[in-house]
Amino acid sequence: MKYCFGVDIGGTTVKLGLFTAGGEIVDKWEIKTRTENQGEAVLPDIAEALNAKLAEKKIGRDEVEGIGVGVPAPVDAEGVVQNTANLGWGYKEVKREMEELSGMRAEIGNDANVAALGEMWLGAGKGRKNIIMVTLGTGVGGGIIIDGKPLVGAHGAGGEIGHLCVNYEETDHCGCGNTGCLEQYASATGITRLANIRLAKDDTSSVLRGQEVSAKTVFDAVKAEDAVAKEIAEEFGKYLGHAMANLAAVADPSAIVIGGGVSKAGEVLIEYVEKNFKERAFFANKDTEFVLATLGNDAGICGAAKLILS
Amino acid sequence: MKYCFGVDIGGTTVKLGLFTAGGEIVDKWEIKTRTENQGEAVLPDIAEALNAKLAEKKIGRDEVEGIGVGVPAPVDAEGVVQNTANLGWGYKEVKREMEELSGMRAEIGNDANVAALGEMWLGAGKGRKNIIMVTLGTGVGGGIIIDGKPLVGAHGAGGEIGHLCVNYEETDHCGCGNTGCLEQYASATGITRLANIRLAKDDTSSVLRGQEVSAKTVFDAVKAEDAVAKEIAEEFGKYLGHAMANLAAVADPSAIVIGGGVSKAGEVLIEYVEKNFKERAFFANKDTEFVLATLGNDAGICGAAKLILS
């Protein structure tokens, strides 16, 4: 029996998983991300946790294929990070350090790309080799899997789906400095923004008035057939659907997987996106399937493990 | 010395090249594309031409790595074509047939993807592994090279750059049935269309008046400092630059190669595109280089040969 580890480094916790090469999760657990002193403890803490797990499970190091690691930053093909927003790292040769600390082979990827790989391997994209995953959370992230591998790109910045421009008329700015980014319309904060703009436009009655507006309350109101909420969902669906149509014309996926907190709204969300997608998709891509992500927070450790097995 | 063949099938001629594995062109020539009877003669004609070349050059079949073939249609990862607009083929297992007819290994790719691979190997993208090539001809074609390989996708339809939507307000239709496709603004016919719309708008004097307007006359007028022509070039540059900014956010190339007949306008064209690209590019992609294609009509045979060597 061969094993591998999948590690998903976040700003507050590191998720770790022990997998069989066949894709069974043997064990999963978390440790704290210690970001003080430029995050110098992050990788040693991981190496220690993995070696302790091997001892606990009585697994020899020669039975382990290696360690896959997802990092919240662009990672180049050599496993090098230039900078991270929330781990404290500057330039860091993550692959080399992880291998030296652990004595095992390591492969490093960007966390969003790695999550997409996880959904392809064990989740909503199972059995496919070409998928786009879009993660609707506080921001919009994503990963593009081409022929079974994440699209990494020249700077490790491939798959920055949230910063596709979908509205050239927009005057409000995105966090990245541009205007009209998908993230301004399709993230949790983007949907709240769309809702507040719509509610301020006139005084049509809506269950959304008199409560704190969020992506969740908007989609709850859509399910309750609230007309204003449906208008907001339609606008969200237009921007996300049109962005996915553009992306499909170049990446030609067999499925688009939608995950992240906002996707908890469920199938109703897919309907708004898919309808607008079909309206704009290039003919070769009209039959692209839309599916909800199924792995939730485990996508990262699953995809990280798959980095080692690819 | 090892050799390989690169074959570029067009609607009227088939271009063929004999290469060393190191990338030297030993010989290149053309044969007619016989499309009658559902194009049944196309592949046998190619096999005959290649075997005749081996006899002529006294090269043994065991010295040949194989045959790469570019086809003007989507081609899936198994070398199968579903349909072609101008060869007469319906469903065709091109890889299998080519191998049976020639007795050599064959790899098949879409012609636009293959041309992009050619520019990466021996042309403007030399030394790089991640490029986008956009071909501005009658239409707008393109190919995306990720980590040294063409992005093929689930249906073999990856890299359909010409059908990125760049203007959601457009009311005129593209040949594909959609509205606002890049091809409507950045192809030779698209530039002519932009020029005619601009010239009809008012009667500002311009050297473009009283002559037949084309992409060439527009860029010639730009070089002659014609103000109206510069406005047209600016609009062209805006649409192409913004489309490339969106594409770079997901594909993260190190360079964007511009080829096709329109690119003969030269560096002046790059300036208009690059300026608008920088305005919209995601920060990680601001330094993406723009370069003119250098292989011209040889890009296809070069990239086809590289299919075999990858």
XYZ file of C-alpha atoms in Angstrom:
620
model
C 0.000 0.000 0.000
C 1.354 3.416 -1.019
C 0.440 6.653 0.749
C 0.781 10.361 0.202
C 0.133 13.554 2.146
C -1.965 16.523 1.096
C -1.343 19.815 2.911
C -3.393 22.984 2.516
C -1.762 26.030 4.100
C -4.164 28.805 5.087
C -3.617 32.050 6.953
C -4.870 30.695 10.299
C -4.790 26.888 10.044
C -2.940 24.271 8.035
C -5.123 21.349 6.965
C -3.361 18.033 6.560
C -4.506 14.722 5.098
C -3.055 11.243 4.772
C -4.258 9.478 1.612
C -3.807 6.131 -0.061
C -2.558 6.416 -3.646
C -6.001 5.217 -4.686
C -7.672 8.288 -3.243
C -8.958 7.117 0.158
C -8.596 9.599 3.026
C -6.936 7.646 5.847
C -6.815 10.555 8.286
C -7.159 14.322 8.335
C -6.363 16.934 10.940
C -5.339 20.563 11.414
C -2.546 22.523 13.001
C -2.223 26.254 13.664
C -0.421 28.418 11.088
C 2.272 30.247 13.029
C 2.925 33.316 10.873
C 5.159 35.248 13.327
C 8.805 35.912 12.323
C 8.038 35.866 8.579
C 6.279 32.545 8.964
C 9.548 30.718 9.636
C 7.802 27.985 11.659
C 5.153 27.086 9.064
C 7.093 24.467 7.094
C 8.964 22.948 10.104
C 5.614 22.592 11.910
C 4.207 20.730 8.898
C 7.229 18.425 8.622
C 6.967 17.604 12.310
C 3.227 16.917 12.083
C 3.666 14.603 9.094
C 6.501 12.642 10.653
C 4.516 12.275 13.881
C 1.592 10.933 11.830
C 3.839 8.349 10.150
C 5.036 7.186 13.562
C 1.478 7.066 14.911
C 0.238 5.033 11.934
C 3.390 2.900 11.802
C 3.926 3.824 8.148
C 7.504 3.779 6.828
C 8.802 6.757 4.873
C 9.487 4.481 1.923
C 5.761 3.778 1.739
C 5.041 7.476 1.115
C 5.053 8.866 -2.447
C 5.485 12.392 -1.171
C 3.849 15.564 0.099
C 1.673 17.861 -1.966
C 1.265 21.379 -0.618
C -1.210 24.119 -1.536
C -0.038 27.658 -0.759
C -2.127 30.882 -0.779
C 0.143 32.622 -3.323
C 1.352 32.229 -6.901
C 3.784 29.296 -7.101
C 5.984 28.742 -10.132
C 6.791 25.426 -11.793
C 9.886 25.033 -9.586
C 7.857 25.339 -6.378
C 9.072 28.848 -5.585
C 6.933 31.593 -4.028
C 7.846 35.272 -4.455
C 5.581 36.685 -1.787
C 2.524 35.831 0.292
C -0.130 38.165 1.617
C -0.870 36.271 4.843
C 1.871 33.786 5.754
C 4.652 36.300 6.248
C 6.836 34.702 3.577
C 8.814 36.679 1.022
C 10.848 34.779 -1.589
C 10.781 31.150 -0.502
C 11.899 27.926 -2.188
C 8.993 25.976 -0.728
C 9.599 22.709 -2.585
C 13.288 22.539 -1.655
C 12.692 23.489 2.005
C 9.791 21.081 2.419
C 11.874 18.226 0.975
C 14.841 19.014 3.201
C 12.689 19.324 6.331
C 10.644 16.189 5.734
C 13.001 13.884 3.870
C 10.186 13.238 1.390
C 9.486 14.418 -2.161
C 7.304 17.545 -2.299
C 5.220 19.252 -4.985
C 3.855 22.744 -4.435
C 0.864 24.472 -6.034
C -1.312 27.532 -5.654
C -4.198 26.790 -3.275
C -6.974 27.672 -5.743
C -5.410 25.554 -8.510
C -4.917 22.733 -6.036
C -8.556 22.872 -4.882
C -9.641 22.603 -8.533
C -7.398 19.555 -8.915
C -9.000 18.055 -5.813
C -12.516 18.443 -7.240
C -11.312 16.823 -10.467
C -9.776 13.887 -8.651
C -12.318 13.070 -5.939
C -15.160 15.588 -6.219
C -17.587 17.135 -8.691
C -15.196 16.752 -11.622
C -14.433 13.072 -11.015
C -13.560 11.206 -14.208
C -12.859 14.426 -16.142
C -9.546 15.886 -17.287
C -10.564 19.413 -18.321
C -12.476 21.513 -15.810
C -12.738 25.067 -14.605
C -13.385 25.575 -10.930
C -14.628 28.909 -9.690
C -14.717 29.558 -5.962
C -17.217 32.178 -4.810
C -16.155 33.317 -1.369
C -15.209 36.716 0.023
C -13.440 37.068 -3.319
C -13.624 35.009 -6.512
C -10.848 32.465 -6.980
C -10.428 29.700 -9.399
C -8.376 27.027 -11.011
C -8.215 25.676 -14.532
C -7.364 22.026 -15.065
C -6.124 21.189 -18.546
C -5.512 17.568 -19.425
C -5.450 16.625 -15.740
C -3.015 19.320 -14.619
C -3.440 22.820 -13.178
C -2.727 25.702 -15.539
C 0.202 27.293 -13.701
C 1.496 29.832 -16.229
C 4.711 31.795 -16.513
C 4.493 33.503 -13.098
C 2.419 30.862 -11.311
C -0.524 33.255 -11.662
C -2.669 31.157 -14.029
C -6.391 30.928 -13.387
C -6.982 34.379 -11.843
C -10.638 34.105 -12.792
C -11.805 36.736 -10.302
C -10.014 39.439 -12.264
C -11.537 38.823 -15.666
C -13.100 42.110 -16.720
C -16.824 41.587 -17.263
C -18.018 45.188 -17.348
C -16.018 47.832 -19.192
C -18.487 50.551 -18.064
C -17.902 50.006 -14.322
C -16.605 53.010 -12.349
C -16.196 51.350 -8.909
C -12.765 49.858 -8.277
C -11.901 46.258 -7.443
C -9.338 45.520 -4.716
C -6.797 44.794 -7.481
C -7.038 48.387 -8.748
C -8.939 47.627 -11.967
C -12.618 48.240 -12.646
C -15.244 45.724 -13.759
C -13.587 42.554 -12.356
C -15.809 39.475 -11.965
C -15.059 39.572 -8.232
C -17.028 42.842 -7.997
C -20.235 41.004 -8.983
C -19.918 37.318 -8.148
C -18.207 37.155 -4.739
C -20.168 37.296 -1.490
C -19.213 40.957 -1.144
C -19.996 41.541 -4.832
C -23.505 40.134 -4.504
C -24.084 42.295 -1.416
C -22.893 45.287 -3.445
C -25.256 44.461 -6.336
C -28.098 44.037 -3.829
C -27.473 47.363 -2.121
C -27.306 49.172 -5.481
C -30.577 47.564 -6.575
C -32.356 48.283 -3.273
C -31.290 51.941 -3.352
C -32.595 52.364 -6.909
C -36.303 52.485 -5.983
C -38.643 51.399 -3.201
C -40.147 48.225 -4.702
C -41.080 46.030 -1.763
C -38.767 43.124 -1.003
C -38.080 40.815 1.928
C -34.499 42.056 1.669
C -35.476 45.430 3.103
C -35.082 45.808 6.854
C -32.554 42.980 7.231
C -28.809 42.836 6.749
C -28.220 41.975 3.098
C -25.773 39.197 2.187
C -25.312 36.615 -0.573
C -27.186 34.181 1.673
C -30.181 36.443 2.321
C -30.378 37.274 -1.411
C -30.542 33.616 -2.463
C -32.905 32.758 0.404
C -35.178 35.517 -0.924
C -34.842 34.128 -4.472
C -36.083 30.764 -3.159
C -39.017 32.624 -1.559
C -39.815 34.089 -5.036
C -38.906 37.648 -4.097
C -38.915 39.677 -7.343
C -36.158 42.106 -6.382
C -33.905 39.288 -5.185
C -34.475 37.531 -8.514
C -33.333 40.658 -10.360
C -30.138 40.693 -8.288
C -29.544 36.979 -8.922
C -30.102 37.579 -12.638
C -27.442 40.252 -12.676
C -25.030 38.029 -10.732
C -25.781 35.192 -13.188
C -25.236 37.431 -16.194
C -21.753 38.499 -15.111
C -20.640 35.044 -13.973
C -22.269 33.281 -16.948
C -20.714 35.640 -19.470
C -17.292 35.366 -17.833
C -17.511 31.573 -17.947
C -18.549 31.715 -21.632
C -15.392 33.678 -22.431
C -13.274 31.359 -20.364
C -14.786 28.248 -21.959
C -13.982 29.571 -25.449
C -10.297 29.434 -24.604
C -10.047 26.604 -22.038
C -12.701 24.285 -23.548
C -13.628 22.461 -20.309
C -16.077 19.558 -20.097
C -17.479 20.953 -16.838
C -17.453 24.091 -14.730
C -17.435 23.407 -10.993
C -18.790 26.107 -8.688
C -17.659 26.102 -5.073
C -17.066 28.421 -2.136
C -19.446 29.755 0.513
C -21.804 31.440 -1.962
C -22.367 28.102 -3.748
C -24.184 26.818 -0.649
C -27.239 28.507 -2.199
C -27.356 25.325 -4.288
C -28.914 24.482 -7.640
C -30.836 27.749 -7.889
C -27.526 29.551 -8.286
C -26.448 27.218 -11.095
C -29.669 27.972 -13.005
C -28.946 31.708 -13.154
C -25.366 31.139 -14.263
C -26.047 28.380 -16.791
C -28.841 30.263 -18.563
C -26.599 33.280 -19.128
C -23.661 31.066 -20.063
C -25.613 29.338 -22.814
C -26.688 32.701 -24.226
C -23.073 33.702 -24.825
C -21.107 30.449 -25.186
C -19.234 29.646 -28.402
C -21.054 26.811 -30.171
C -18.413 24.198 -29.308
C -18.934 24.914 -25.597
C -22.742 25.128 -25.315
C -23.000 21.693 -23.673
C -20.483 22.425 -20.900
C -21.959 21.114 -17.650
C -22.282 23.183 -14.486
C -21.904 21.305 -11.213
C -21.623 22.233 -7.555
C -18.367 21.428 -5.781
C -18.712 18.487 -3.414
C -15.520 18.415 -1.327
C -15.970 21.657 0.584
C -12.944 22.397 2.771
C -11.327 19.069 1.860
C -10.732 20.097 -1.781
C -7.369 21.606 -0.856
C -5.872 18.548 0.880
C -7.265 16.234 -1.831
C -5.805 18.287 -4.679
C -2.501 18.687 -2.868
C -2.239 14.903 -2.535
C -3.028 14.562 -6.246
C -0.107 16.896 -7.092
C 2.174 14.082 -5.952
C 0.334 11.349 -7.810
C 0.063 13.108 -11.229
C 20.716 12.145 -37.080
C 17.009 11.965 -36.320
C 14.364 13.595 -38.519
C 10.671 14.416 -38.370
C 8.019 15.732 -40.706
C 5.725 18.710 -40.181
C 2.572 18.865 -42.292
C 0.130 21.795 -42.423
C -3.124 20.937 -44.193
C -4.961 23.926 -45.700
C -8.055 24.122 -47.856
C -6.117 24.551 -51.129
C -2.544 23.410 -50.427
C -0.771 21.106 -48.006
C 2.564 22.464 -46.773
C 5.170 19.868 -45.868
C 8.536 20.166 -44.150
C 11.382 17.800 -43.298
C 13.151 18.782 -40.074
C 16.046 17.561 -38.008
C 15.107 16.832 -34.406
C 17.199 19.872 -33.497
C 14.900 22.193 -35.436
C 16.684 22.704 -38.762
C 14.456 22.775 -41.846
C 16.051 20.323 -44.293
C 13.457 20.779 -47.017
C 9.979 22.221 -47.510
C 7.465 21.936 -50.324
C 3.753 21.955 -51.119
C 1.164 19.695 -52.699
C -2.413 20.408 -53.753
C -5.217 19.599 -51.274
C -7.623 17.356 -53.203
C -10.909 17.851 -51.340
C -13.202 16.000 -53.795
C -15.021 12.837 -52.566
C -15.057 13.972 -48.931
C -11.343 14.648 -49.095
C -10.501 10.934 -49.287
C -7.218 11.584 -51.134
C -5.790 14.120 -48.676
C -4.045 11.737 -46.264
C -2.904 9.194 -48.921
C -1.406 12.075 -50.957
C 0.520 13.206 -47.880
C 1.787 9.695 -47.095
C 2.953 9.293 -50.702
C 4.703 12.674 -50.687
C 6.527 11.920 -47.427
C 7.686 8.472 -48.518
C 8.887 9.909 -51.839
C 10.875 12.510 -49.885
C 12.515 9.814 -47.745
C 13.542 7.954 -50.932
C 14.845 11.155 -52.525
C 16.906 12.075 -49.441
C 17.967 8.458 -48.817
C 16.609 8.632 -45.269
C 15.469 5.375 -43.648
C 12.087 5.217 -41.946
C 13.797 4.234 -38.680
C 15.584 7.587 -38.747
C 12.229 9.419 -38.605
C 10.612 10.193 -35.234
C 7.246 10.671 -36.881
C 4.824 13.012 -38.607
C 3.106 15.970 -36.992
C 0.001 17.228 -38.767
C -1.943 20.478 -38.365
C -5.597 20.304 -39.428
C -8.024 23.229 -39.925
C -10.571 21.869 -37.415
C -10.865 20.995 -33.728
C -8.819 17.847 -33.009
C -9.203 15.925 -29.759
C -6.428 14.372 -27.694
C -6.799 11.067 -29.591
C -6.217 12.731 -32.980
C -9.855 12.515 -34.045
C -11.688 15.173 -36.061
C -15.496 15.432 -35.972
C -15.944 17.698 -38.955
C -14.040 20.122 -41.165
C -15.373 23.190 -42.937
C -13.092 22.976 -45.976
C -11.450 19.563 -46.395
C -14.632 17.563 -46.962
C -13.992 15.338 -43.929
C -16.686 14.305 -41.497
C -15.690 12.118 -38.518
C -12.124 11.003 -39.180
C -9.540 9.201 -37.063
C -6.698 11.229 -38.528
C -3.930 9.896 -36.271
C -4.785 6.251 -36.892
C -5.211 6.690 -40.661
C -2.021 8.709 -41.033
C -0.055 6.068 -39.117
C -1.499 3.217 -41.186
C -0.892 5.007 -44.478
C 2.650 6.118 -43.695
C 4.000 3.399 -41.411
C 5.229 6.178 -39.117
C 4.024 7.564 -35.782
C 1.703 10.557 -36.181
C 0.482 13.339 -33.876
C -2.387 15.579 -34.922
C -3.283 19.094 -33.784
C -5.499 22.012 -34.657
C -3.729 24.303 -37.161
C -3.950 27.458 -35.032
C -2.639 25.658 -31.935
C 0.109 24.097 -34.039
C 1.172 27.476 -35.487
C 1.443 28.810 -31.937
C 3.643 25.842 -31.034
C 5.806 26.603 -34.082
C 6.363 30.195 -32.987
C 7.277 28.933 -29.511
C 9.782 26.429 -30.877
C 11.529 28.316 -33.659
C 9.946 31.771 -33.897
C 9.026 34.788 -31.813
C 8.428 32.714 -28.676
C 11.741 30.861 -28.800
C 13.001 29.835 -25.365
C 9.588 30.310 -23.757
C 7.102 27.714 -22.513
C 3.973 29.815 -21.941
C 2.755 31.980 -24.817
C -0.441 33.143 -26.416
C -0.433 33.514 -30.180
C -3.140 35.544 -31.848
C -3.422 35.407 -35.627
C -5.075 38.421 -37.235
C -6.232 37.367 -40.693
C -9.640 37.328 -42.361
C -10.753 36.080 -38.944
C -8.984 36.004 -35.596
C -7.436 32.674 -34.630
C -5.132 31.729 -31.881
C -3.333 29.175 -29.861
C -2.384 29.012 -26.204
C 0.782 27.197 -25.212
C 0.944 26.143 -21.577
C 4.137 24.596 -20.250
C 5.284 23.873 -23.813
C 2.085 22.222 -25.017
C -0.994 23.496 -26.852
C -4.128 23.917 -24.764
C -6.387 21.389 -26.535
C -9.388 21.158 -24.195
C -12.249 18.711 -23.873
C -13.530 19.059 -27.465
C -10.259 20.061 -29.135
C -11.670 23.583 -29.261
C -9.222 25.276 -26.865
C -7.835 28.675 -27.780
C -10.804 30.086 -29.706
C -9.528 33.576 -29.021
C -11.489 35.182 -31.863
C -14.740 34.487 -30.075
C -13.961 36.113 -26.754
C -16.692 38.669 -26.167
C -15.107 42.115 -25.879
C -18.187 44.311 -26.276
C -21.441 43.373 -24.561
C -23.198 46.383 -26.161
C -22.566 45.271 -29.778
C -25.662 44.714 -31.951
C -23.945 43.472 -35.161
C -23.509 39.704 -35.350
C -20.264 37.749 -35.727
C -20.133 34.804 -38.148
C -20.414 32.473 -35.126
C -23.859 33.873 -34.281
C -22.824 35.805 -31.163
C -22.343 39.557 -30.824
C -19.267 41.439 -29.688
C -16.637 38.802 -30.582
C -13.012 39.970 -30.821
C -13.023 38.891 -34.481
C -15.525 41.697 -35.211
C -12.894 44.310 -34.288
C -9.424 42.838 -34.695
C -9.523 40.808 -37.926
C -8.808 42.360 -41.326
C -12.550 42.503 -41.970
C -13.162 43.787 -38.443
C -10.741 46.678 -38.884
C -12.377 47.531 -42.216
C -15.736 47.489 -40.436
C -14.475 49.805 -37.678
C -13.021 52.119 -40.333
C -16.233 52.313 -42.333
C -18.265 53.032 -39.189
C -15.840 55.787 -38.177
C -15.727 57.353 -41.664
C -19.523 57.399 -41.893
C -19.810 59.139 -38.504
C -18.764 62.593 -39.727
C -16.799 64.207 -42.542
C -13.450 64.873 -40.827
C -10.848 64.822 -43.586
C -8.730 61.699 -43.870
C -6.497 60.061 -46.472
C -8.774 57.041 -46.058
C -11.586 58.810 -47.910
C -11.746 58.130 -51.648
C -9.794 54.868 -51.503
C -10.807 51.324 -50.723
C -10.477 50.899 -46.977
C -8.638 47.861 -45.588
C -6.546 46.954 -42.552
C -3.489 47.797 -44.651
C -4.693 51.239 -45.765
C -5.720 52.049 -42.172
C -2.272 51.255 -40.759
C -0.516 52.956 -43.695
C -2.567 56.050 -42.846
C -1.626 55.711 -39.173
C 2.044 55.750 -40.206
C 1.279 58.922 -42.214
C -0.121 60.478 -38.982
C -3.733 60.561 -40.233
C -5.887 61.501 -37.223
C -8.955 59.497 -38.235
C -6.867 56.379 -38.934
C -5.284 56.780 -35.490
C -8.736 56.811 -33.899
C -9.571 53.569 -35.713
C -6.279 51.973 -34.648
C -6.963 53.075 -31.076
C -10.327 51.334 -31.116
C -8.773 48.179 -32.604
C -6.038 48.328 -29.947
C -8.558 48.794 -27.166
C -10.535 45.676 -28.065
C -7.505 43.490 -28.736
C -5.576 44.842 -25.734
C -8.475 44.315 -23.359
C -9.118 40.807 -24.694
C -5.454 39.930 -24.176
C -5.570 41.357 -20.630
C -8.448 39.022 -19.793
C -6.718 36.098 -21.428
C -3.434 36.808 -19.635
C -5.220 36.792 -16.252
C -6.121 33.157 -16.785
C -3.304 31.829 -19.009
C -0.422 33.833 -17.474
C 1.851 33.825 -20.553
C 5.351 35.288 -20.644
C 4.708 36.687 -24.135
C 1.876 37.360 -26.564
C 2.834 36.736 -30.197
C 0.854 38.562 -32.875
C 0.797 37.095 -36.379
C -1.357 36.896 -39.491
C -1.689 39.268 -42.441
C -2.786 42.263 -40.343
C 0.411 42.019 -38.274
C 2.428 43.044 -41.333
C 1.598 46.591 -40.213
C 4.501 45.994 -37.818
C 5.521 47.600 -34.528
C 2.963 50.407 -34.802
C 0.217 47.829 -34.337
C 1.901 46.431 -31.217
C 1.997 49.911 -29.657
C -1.773 50.323 -29.861
C -2.398 46.869 -28.408
C 0.224 46.983 -25.671
C -0.852 50.381 -24.334
C -4.444 49.190 -23.924
C -3.295 45.850 -22.513
C -1.281 47.514 -19.750
C -4.264 49.662 -18.812
C -6.353 46.581 -18.032
C -3.895 43.798 -17.179
C -3.944 42.131 -13.750
C -0.837 43.221 -11.831
C 0.921 39.862 -12.202
C 0.691 40.171 -16.003
C 1.651 43.817 -16.593
C 5.119 42.874 -17.865
C 3.879 40.400 -20.509
C 5.843 41.080 -23.702
C 4.212 41.657 -27.087
C 6.156 40.397 -30.104
C 5.467 40.005 -33.808
C 5.402 36.475 -35.226
C 8.495 35.688 -37.279
C 7.780 32.404 -39.074
C 4.967 33.572 -41.376
C 3.543 30.659 -43.368
C 6.158 28.261 -41.972
C 4.706 28.402 -38.431
C 2.353 25.526 -39.264
C 4.955 23.042 -40.493
C 7.339 23.988 -37.674
C 4.708 23.509 -34.966
C 3.500 20.277 -36.537
C 7.041 18.892 -36.423
C 7.296 19.955 -32.774
C 4.132 17.948 -31.966
C 6.215 14.839 -32.592
C 9.210 16.010 -30.590
C 7.359 17.148 -27.441
